[in-house]
XYZ file of N, CA and C in Angstrom:
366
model
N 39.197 85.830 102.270
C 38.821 84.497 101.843
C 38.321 84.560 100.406
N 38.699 83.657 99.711
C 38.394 83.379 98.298
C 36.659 83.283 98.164
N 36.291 82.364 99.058
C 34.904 81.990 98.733
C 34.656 81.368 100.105
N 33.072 80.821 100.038
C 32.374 80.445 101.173
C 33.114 79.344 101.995
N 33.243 78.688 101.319
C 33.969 77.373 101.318
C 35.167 77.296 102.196
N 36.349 78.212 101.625
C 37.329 78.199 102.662
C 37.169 78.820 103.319
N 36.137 79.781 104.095
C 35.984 80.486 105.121
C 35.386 79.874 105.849
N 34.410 78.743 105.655
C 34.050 77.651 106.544
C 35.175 76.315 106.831
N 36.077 75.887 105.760
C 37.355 75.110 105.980
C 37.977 75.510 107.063
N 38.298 77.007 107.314
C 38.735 77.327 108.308
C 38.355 77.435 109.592
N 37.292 78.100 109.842
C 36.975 78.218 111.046
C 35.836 77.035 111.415
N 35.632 76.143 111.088
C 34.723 74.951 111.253
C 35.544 74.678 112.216
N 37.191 73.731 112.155
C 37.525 73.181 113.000
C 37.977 74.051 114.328
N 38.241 75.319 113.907
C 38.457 76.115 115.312
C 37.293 76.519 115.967
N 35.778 76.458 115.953
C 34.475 76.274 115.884
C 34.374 75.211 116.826
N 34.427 74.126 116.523
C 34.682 72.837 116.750
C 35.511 72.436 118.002
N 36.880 72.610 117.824
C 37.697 73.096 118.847
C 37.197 73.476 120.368
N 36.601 74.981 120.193
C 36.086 75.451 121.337
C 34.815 74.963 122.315
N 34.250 74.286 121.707
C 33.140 73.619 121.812
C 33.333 72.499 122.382
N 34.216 71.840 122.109
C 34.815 71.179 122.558
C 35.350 70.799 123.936
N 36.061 72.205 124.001
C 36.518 72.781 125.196
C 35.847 73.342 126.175
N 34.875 73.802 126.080
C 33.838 74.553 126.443
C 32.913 72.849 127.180
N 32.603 72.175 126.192
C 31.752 70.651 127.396
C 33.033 70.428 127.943
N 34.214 70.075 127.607
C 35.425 69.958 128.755
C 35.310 70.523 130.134
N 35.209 71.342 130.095
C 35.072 72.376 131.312
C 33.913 72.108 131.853
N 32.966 72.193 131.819
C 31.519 71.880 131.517
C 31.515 70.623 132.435
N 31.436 69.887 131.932
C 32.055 68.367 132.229
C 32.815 68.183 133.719
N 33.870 69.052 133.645
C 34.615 68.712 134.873
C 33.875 69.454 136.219
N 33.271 70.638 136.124
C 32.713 71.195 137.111
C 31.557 69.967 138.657
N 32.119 69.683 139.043
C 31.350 69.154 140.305
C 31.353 69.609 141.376
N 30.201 69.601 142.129
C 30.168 70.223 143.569
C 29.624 68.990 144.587
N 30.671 68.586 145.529
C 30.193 67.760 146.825
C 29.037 68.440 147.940
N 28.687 67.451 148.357
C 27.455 67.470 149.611
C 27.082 68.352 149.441
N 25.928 68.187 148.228
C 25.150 69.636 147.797
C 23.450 69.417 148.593
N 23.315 70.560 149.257
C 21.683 70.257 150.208
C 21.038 70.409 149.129
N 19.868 69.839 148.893
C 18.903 70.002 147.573
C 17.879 70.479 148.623
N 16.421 70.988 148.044
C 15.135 71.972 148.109
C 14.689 70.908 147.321
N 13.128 70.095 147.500
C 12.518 69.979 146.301
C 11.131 70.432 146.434
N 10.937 70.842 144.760
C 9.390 71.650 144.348
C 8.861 70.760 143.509
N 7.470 70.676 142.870
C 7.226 70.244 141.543
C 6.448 71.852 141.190
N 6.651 71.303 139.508
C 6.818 73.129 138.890
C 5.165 72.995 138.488
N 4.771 73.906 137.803
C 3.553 73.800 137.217
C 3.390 73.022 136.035
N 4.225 72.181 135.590
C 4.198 71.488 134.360
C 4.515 69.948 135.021
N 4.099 69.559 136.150
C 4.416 68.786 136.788
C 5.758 67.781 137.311
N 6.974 68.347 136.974
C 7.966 68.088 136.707
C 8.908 68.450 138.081
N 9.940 67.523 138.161
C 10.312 67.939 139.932
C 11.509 68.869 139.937
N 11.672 69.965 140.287
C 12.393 71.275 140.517
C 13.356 70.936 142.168
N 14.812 71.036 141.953
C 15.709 70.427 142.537
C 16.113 71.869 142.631
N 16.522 72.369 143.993
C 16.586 73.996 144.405
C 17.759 73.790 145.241
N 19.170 74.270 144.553
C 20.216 74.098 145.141
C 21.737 75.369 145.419
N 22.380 75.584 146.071
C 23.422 76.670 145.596
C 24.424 75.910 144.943
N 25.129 76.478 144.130
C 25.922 76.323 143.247
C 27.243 77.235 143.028
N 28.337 77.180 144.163
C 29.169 77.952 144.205
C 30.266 78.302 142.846
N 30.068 79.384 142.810
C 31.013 79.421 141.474
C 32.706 79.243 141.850
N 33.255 80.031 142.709
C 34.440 79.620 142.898
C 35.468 79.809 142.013
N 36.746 79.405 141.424
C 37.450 79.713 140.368
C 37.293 78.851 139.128
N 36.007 78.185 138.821
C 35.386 78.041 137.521
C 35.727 78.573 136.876
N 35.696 77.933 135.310
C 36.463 78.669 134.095
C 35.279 78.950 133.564
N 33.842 78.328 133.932
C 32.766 78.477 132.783
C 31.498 78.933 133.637
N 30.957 79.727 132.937
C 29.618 80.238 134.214
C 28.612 79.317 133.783
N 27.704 79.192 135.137
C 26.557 78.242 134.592
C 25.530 79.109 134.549
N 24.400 79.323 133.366
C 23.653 80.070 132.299
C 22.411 79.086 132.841
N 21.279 79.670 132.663
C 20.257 78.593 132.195
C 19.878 78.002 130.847
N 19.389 76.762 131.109
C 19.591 75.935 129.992
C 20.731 74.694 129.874
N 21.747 75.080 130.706
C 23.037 74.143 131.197
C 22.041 72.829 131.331
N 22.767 71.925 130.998
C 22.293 70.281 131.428
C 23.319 70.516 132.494
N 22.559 69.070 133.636
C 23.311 69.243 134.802
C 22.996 68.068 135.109
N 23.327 67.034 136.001
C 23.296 65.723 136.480
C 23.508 65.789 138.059
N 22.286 65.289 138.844
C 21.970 65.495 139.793
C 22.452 64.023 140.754
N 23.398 63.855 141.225
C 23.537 62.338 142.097
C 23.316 62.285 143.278
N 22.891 60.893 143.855
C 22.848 60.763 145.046
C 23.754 59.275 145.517
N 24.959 59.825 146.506
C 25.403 58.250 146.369
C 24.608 56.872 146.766
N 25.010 56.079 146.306
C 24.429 54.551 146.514
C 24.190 53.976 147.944
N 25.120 54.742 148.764
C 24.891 53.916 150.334
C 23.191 55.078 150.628
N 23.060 55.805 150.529
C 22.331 56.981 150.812
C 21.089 56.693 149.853
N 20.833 56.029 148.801
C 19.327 55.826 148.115
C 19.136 53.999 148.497
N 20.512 53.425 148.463
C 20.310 52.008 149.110
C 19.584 52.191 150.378
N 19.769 52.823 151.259
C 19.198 52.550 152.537
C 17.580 53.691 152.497
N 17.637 53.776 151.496
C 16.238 55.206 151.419
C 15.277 53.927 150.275
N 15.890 52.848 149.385
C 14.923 52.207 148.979
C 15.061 50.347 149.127
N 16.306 50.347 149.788
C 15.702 48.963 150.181
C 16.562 48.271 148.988
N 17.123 48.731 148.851
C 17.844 48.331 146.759
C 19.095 47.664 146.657
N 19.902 47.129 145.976
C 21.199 47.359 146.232
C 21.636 48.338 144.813
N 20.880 49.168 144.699
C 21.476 49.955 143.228
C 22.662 50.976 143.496
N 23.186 51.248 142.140
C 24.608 51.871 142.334
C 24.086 53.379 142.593
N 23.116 53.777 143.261
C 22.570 55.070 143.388
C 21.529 55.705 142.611
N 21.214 57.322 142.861
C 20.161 57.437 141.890
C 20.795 58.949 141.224
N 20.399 58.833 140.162
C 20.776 59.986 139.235
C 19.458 60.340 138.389
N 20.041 61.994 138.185
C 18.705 62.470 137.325
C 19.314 63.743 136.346
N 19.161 63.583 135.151
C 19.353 64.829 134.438
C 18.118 65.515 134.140
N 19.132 67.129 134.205
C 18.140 68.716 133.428
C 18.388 69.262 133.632
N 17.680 70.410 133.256
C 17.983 71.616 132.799
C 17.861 73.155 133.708
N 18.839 73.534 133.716
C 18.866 75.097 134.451
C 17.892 75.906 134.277
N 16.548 75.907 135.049
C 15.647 77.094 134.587
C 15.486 78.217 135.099
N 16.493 78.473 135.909
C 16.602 79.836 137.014
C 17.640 79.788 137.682
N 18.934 81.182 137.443
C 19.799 80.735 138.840
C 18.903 82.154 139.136
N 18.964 82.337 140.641
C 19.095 83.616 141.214
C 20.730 84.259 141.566
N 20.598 85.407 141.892
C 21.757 86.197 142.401
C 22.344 85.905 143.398
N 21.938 85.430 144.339
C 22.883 84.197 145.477
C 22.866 82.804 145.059
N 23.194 82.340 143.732
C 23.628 81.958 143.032
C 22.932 80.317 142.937
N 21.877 80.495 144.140
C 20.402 79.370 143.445
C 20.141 78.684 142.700
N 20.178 77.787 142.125
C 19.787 77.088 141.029
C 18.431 76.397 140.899
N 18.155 76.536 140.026
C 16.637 75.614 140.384
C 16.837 74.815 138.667
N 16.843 73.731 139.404
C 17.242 72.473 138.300
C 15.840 71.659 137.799
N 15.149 71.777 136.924
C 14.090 71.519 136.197
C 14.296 69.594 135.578
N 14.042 69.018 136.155
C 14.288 67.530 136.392
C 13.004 66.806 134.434
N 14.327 66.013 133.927
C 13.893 65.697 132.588
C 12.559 64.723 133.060
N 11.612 64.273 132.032
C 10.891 62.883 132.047
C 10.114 63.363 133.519
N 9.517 62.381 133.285
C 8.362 62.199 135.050
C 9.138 61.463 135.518
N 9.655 61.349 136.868
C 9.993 61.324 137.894
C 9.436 60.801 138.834
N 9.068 59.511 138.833
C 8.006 58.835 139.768
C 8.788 58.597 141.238
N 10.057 57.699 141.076
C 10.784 57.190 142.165
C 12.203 58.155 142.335
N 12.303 58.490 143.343
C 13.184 59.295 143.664
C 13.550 59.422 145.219
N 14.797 60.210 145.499
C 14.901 60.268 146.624
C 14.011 62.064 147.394
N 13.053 62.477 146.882
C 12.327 63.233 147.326
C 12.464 63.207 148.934
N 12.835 62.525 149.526
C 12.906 63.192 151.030
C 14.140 63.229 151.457
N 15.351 62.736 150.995
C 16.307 63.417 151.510
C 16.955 64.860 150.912
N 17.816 65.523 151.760
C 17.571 66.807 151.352
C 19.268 66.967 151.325
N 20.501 65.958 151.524
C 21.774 66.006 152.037
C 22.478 64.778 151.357
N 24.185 65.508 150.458
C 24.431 64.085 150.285
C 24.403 64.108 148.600
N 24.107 65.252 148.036
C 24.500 65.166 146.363
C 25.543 65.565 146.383
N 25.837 65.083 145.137
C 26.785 65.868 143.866
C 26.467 66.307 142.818
């Protein structure tokens, strides 16, 4: 390379590219009728304790992964009385274990939730 410049011209967009590809994948990974565990952590925050089969995934899940936790709508409708389109919660991977565990570290305080059912995510 001549200079800084075109050595970043270049590999910026193939940089870019992969990254790309990489939330692609990312993105598509879902798992049905996942049993959830719930904890609150020492930072008062609610800890969602789940397995997470890897399977023929293209991308491993690391901690730190954002992850989006659902519960369908017929299943928090009849748990709050609501007619809402369900309940969802994002965060962050703060532990898998080796039987492949997850313990999902839940963003914001968390007041209303479906804390007692334990069946029924994605």
């Amino acid at each position: 390379y001549e200079d800084a410049y075109q050595y970043q011209h270049v590999f910026a967009p193939l940089v870019k590219m992969e990254a790309d590809y990489d939330k692609k994948v990312k993105e598509s990974q879902t798992q049905e009728n996942v049993v959830v565990r719930w904890d609150i952590g020492l930072n008062k925050k609610r800890i969602a304790y789940f397995h997470f089969t890897k399977e023929d995934n293209e991308a491993r899940l690391v901690p730190g992964d954002e992850l989006r936790l659902r519960l369908n709508s017929s299943a928090y409708a009849n748990l709050s009385n609501s007619d809402d389109a369900g309940w969802s919660a994002v965060g962050h991977a703060s532990k898998i274990t080796a039987n492949e565990e997850v313990a999902l570290e839940l963003r914001g305080p968390q007041q209303v939730g479906p804390w007692d059912i334990n069946h029924g995510f994605t």
